[in-house]
């Protein structure tokens, strides 16, 4: 398949060798009352990408593509959360504290779950990651290699932090990566714009970007 509208040039992939990776579409980041909002962020910015992300996810499922969901999640005893991460920014609520949706960024808590609109289904990979990147301390690379995956299409939040980190990790491991522009967002819109520019700069130094409509067109054309 070929996404003609990708930048800096068309992106080609095969469904059997590609995965859609949705980064941290969790209640604590996206829904009102979650951890993101307690930090003073406008979560409606992130909520706005849900329809496009859901459409891309559904189309990907219909063609039988592999889906990977990630959650930023720590063990209940916080043994995988360095103090420097927990204390950074001196927030009123820290990782592991009791928040509006349970303990913040702790595996199994209500706020740590993926939002209902994008909930994983049977057969999809769900990765709990203790860091910003999807590959750090997760075994994701081995799971993808076992399935012959060479291309990764990304969506999720936030663009400049966990999404970009995951793309750069993937790039270093040899994957060809594309970021779906309207399926990712930041609490700081300027940061998203800057990240998209960085990803596709210098001939795609990190990867490609494209609107989700271009992916949908490619999937329809490949059937």
PDB file of C-alpha atoms in Angstrom, residues 43-118:
ATOM      1  CA  UNK A  43      -7.829  17.942  28.048  1.00  0.00           C
ATOM      2  CA  UNK A  44     -10.347  18.936  25.377  1.00  0.00           C
ATOM      3  CA  UNK A  45      -7.380  19.347  23.032  1.00  0.00           C
ATOM      4  CA  UNK A  46      -6.641  15.642  23.388  1.00  0.00           C
ATOM      5  CA  UNK A  47     -10.290  14.595  23.332  1.00  0.00           C
ATOM      6  CA  UNK A  48     -10.617  16.197  19.906  1.00  0.00           C
ATOM      7  CA  UNK A  49      -8.469  13.529  18.209  1.00  0.00           C
ATOM      8  CA  UNK A  50     -10.595  10.599  19.388  1.00  0.00           C
ATOM      9  CA  UNK A  51     -13.008  10.474  16.381  1.00  0.00           C
ATOM     10  CA  UNK A  52     -10.213  10.415  13.792  1.00  0.00           C
ATOM     11  CA  UNK A  53      -8.222   7.910  15.823  1.00  0.00           C
ATOM     12  CA  UNK A  54     -11.249   5.676  16.211  1.00  0.00           C
ATOM     13  CA  UNK A  55     -11.906   5.778  12.458  1.00  0.00           C
ATOM     14  CA  UNK A  56      -8.296   4.855  11.700  1.00  0.00           C
ATOM     15  CA  UNK A  57      -8.379   2.054  14.259  1.00  0.00           C
ATOM     16  CA  UNK A  58     -11.590   0.612  12.876  1.00  0.00           C
ATOM     17  CA  UNK A  59     -10.316   0.723   9.297  1.00  0.00           C
ATOM     18  CA  UNK A  60      -7.056  -0.928  10.348  1.00  0.00           C
ATOM     19  CA  UNK A  61      -8.944  -3.687  12.129  1.00  0.00           C
ATOM     20  CA  UNK A  62     -11.111  -4.291   9.070  1.00  0.00           C
ATOM     21  CA  UNK A  63      -8.068  -5.099   6.929  1.00  0.00           C
ATOM     22  CA  UNK A  64      -6.626  -7.376   9.604  1.00  0.00           C
ATOM     23  CA  UNK A  65      -3.708  -5.202  10.655  1.00  0.00           C
ATOM     24  CA  UNK A  66      -1.858  -5.694  13.923  1.00  0.00           C
ATOM     25  CA  UNK A  67      -2.734  -3.160  16.624  1.00  0.00           C
ATOM     26  CA  UNK A  68      -0.559  -2.181  19.583  1.00  0.00           C
ATOM     27  CA  UNK A  69      -1.897  -0.120  22.495  1.00  0.00           C
ATOM     28  CA  UNK A  70       0.389   1.342  25.139  1.00  0.00           C
ATOM     29  CA  UNK A  71      -0.312   2.623  28.623  1.00  0.00           C
ATOM     30  CA  UNK A  72       2.100   4.572  30.788  1.00  0.00           C
ATOM     31  CA  UNK A  73       1.764   2.433  33.883  1.00  0.00           C
ATOM     32  CA  UNK A  74       3.786   1.637  36.975  1.00  0.00           C
ATOM     33  CA  UNK A  75       3.746  -1.247  39.421  1.00  0.00           C
ATOM     34  CA  UNK A  76       1.686  -0.615  42.575  1.00  0.00           C
ATOM     35  CA  UNK A  77       4.851  -0.490  44.688  1.00  0.00           C
ATOM     36  CA  UNK A  78       6.375   2.065  42.261  1.00  0.00           C
ATOM     37  CA  UNK A  79       9.570   0.025  42.067  1.00  0.00           C
ATOM     38  CA  UNK A  80       9.761   0.891  38.348  1.00  0.00           C
ATOM     39  CA  UNK A  81       9.218   4.630  38.885  1.00  0.00           C
ATOM     40  CA  UNK A  82      12.424   6.550  39.615  1.00  0.00           C
ATOM     41  CA  UNK A  83      12.051   9.247  42.304  1.00  0.00           C
ATOM     42  CA  UNK A  84      13.259  11.828  39.794  1.00  0.00           C
ATOM     43  CA  UNK A  85      10.265  11.048  37.582  1.00  0.00           C
ATOM     44  CA  UNK A  86       7.762  11.039  40.436  1.00  0.00           C
ATOM     45  CA  UNK A  87       8.955  14.345  41.868  1.00  0.00           C
ATOM     46  CA  UNK A  88       9.683  16.283  38.693  1.00  0.00           C
ATOM     47  CA  UNK A  89       7.781  19.536  38.465  1.00  0.00           C
ATOM     48  CA  UNK A  90       6.770  19.370  42.141  1.00  0.00           C
ATOM     49  CA  UNK A  91       3.145  18.530  41.228  1.00  0.00           C
ATOM     50  CA  UNK A  92       0.302  18.646  43.722  1.00  0.00           C
ATOM     51  CA  UNK A  93      -0.461  15.020  42.850  1.00  0.00           C
ATOM     52  CA  UNK A  94       2.354  12.619  42.057  1.00  0.00           C
ATOM     53  CA  UNK A  95       2.491   9.241  40.347  1.00  0.00           C
ATOM     54  CA  UNK A  96       1.088   6.698  42.786  1.00  0.00           C
ATOM     55  CA  UNK A  97      -1.012   9.230  44.698  1.00  0.00           C
ATOM     56  CA  UNK A  98      -4.756   8.805  44.926  1.00  0.00           C
ATOM     57  CA  UNK A  99      -6.396  10.845  42.193  1.00  0.00           C
ATOM     58  CA  UNK A 100      -9.951  11.306  40.912  1.00  0.00           C
ATOM     59  CA  UNK A 101      -9.688   8.005  38.974  1.00  0.00           C
ATOM     60  CA  UNK A 102      -7.656   5.955  41.425  1.00  0.00           C
ATOM     61  CA  UNK A 103      -3.905   5.897  41.946  1.00  0.00           C
ATOM     62  CA  UNK A 104      -2.220   7.970  39.253  1.00  0.00           C
ATOM     63  CA  UNK A 105      -0.432   6.034  36.485  1.00  0.00           C
ATOM     64  CA  UNK A 106      -0.595   2.766  38.427  1.00  0.00           C
ATOM     65  CA  UNK A 107      -1.420  -0.384  36.479  1.00  0.00           C
ATOM     66  CA  UNK A 108      -4.954  -1.643  36.963  1.00  0.00           C
ATOM     67  CA  UNK A 109      -6.383   1.645  38.262  1.00  0.00           C
ATOM     68  CA  UNK A 110      -9.465   3.124  36.494  1.00  0.00           C
ATOM     69  CA  UNK A 111      -7.638   6.198  35.212  1.00  0.00           C
ATOM     70  CA  UNK A 112      -4.860   4.069  33.786  1.00  0.00           C
ATOM     71  CA  UNK A 113      -7.182   2.313  31.362  1.00  0.00           C
ATOM     72  CA  UNK A 114      -7.505   3.122  27.681  1.00  0.00           C
ATOM     73  CA  UNK A 115     -10.623   5.175  26.912  1.00  0.00           C
ATOM     74  CA  UNK A 116     -13.719   3.202  25.942  1.00  0.00           C
ATOM     75  CA  UNK A 117     -13.805   4.538  22.383  1.00  0.00           C
ATOM     76  CA  UNK A 118     -10.408   2.958  21.649  1.00  0.00           C
TER      77      UNK A 118
END
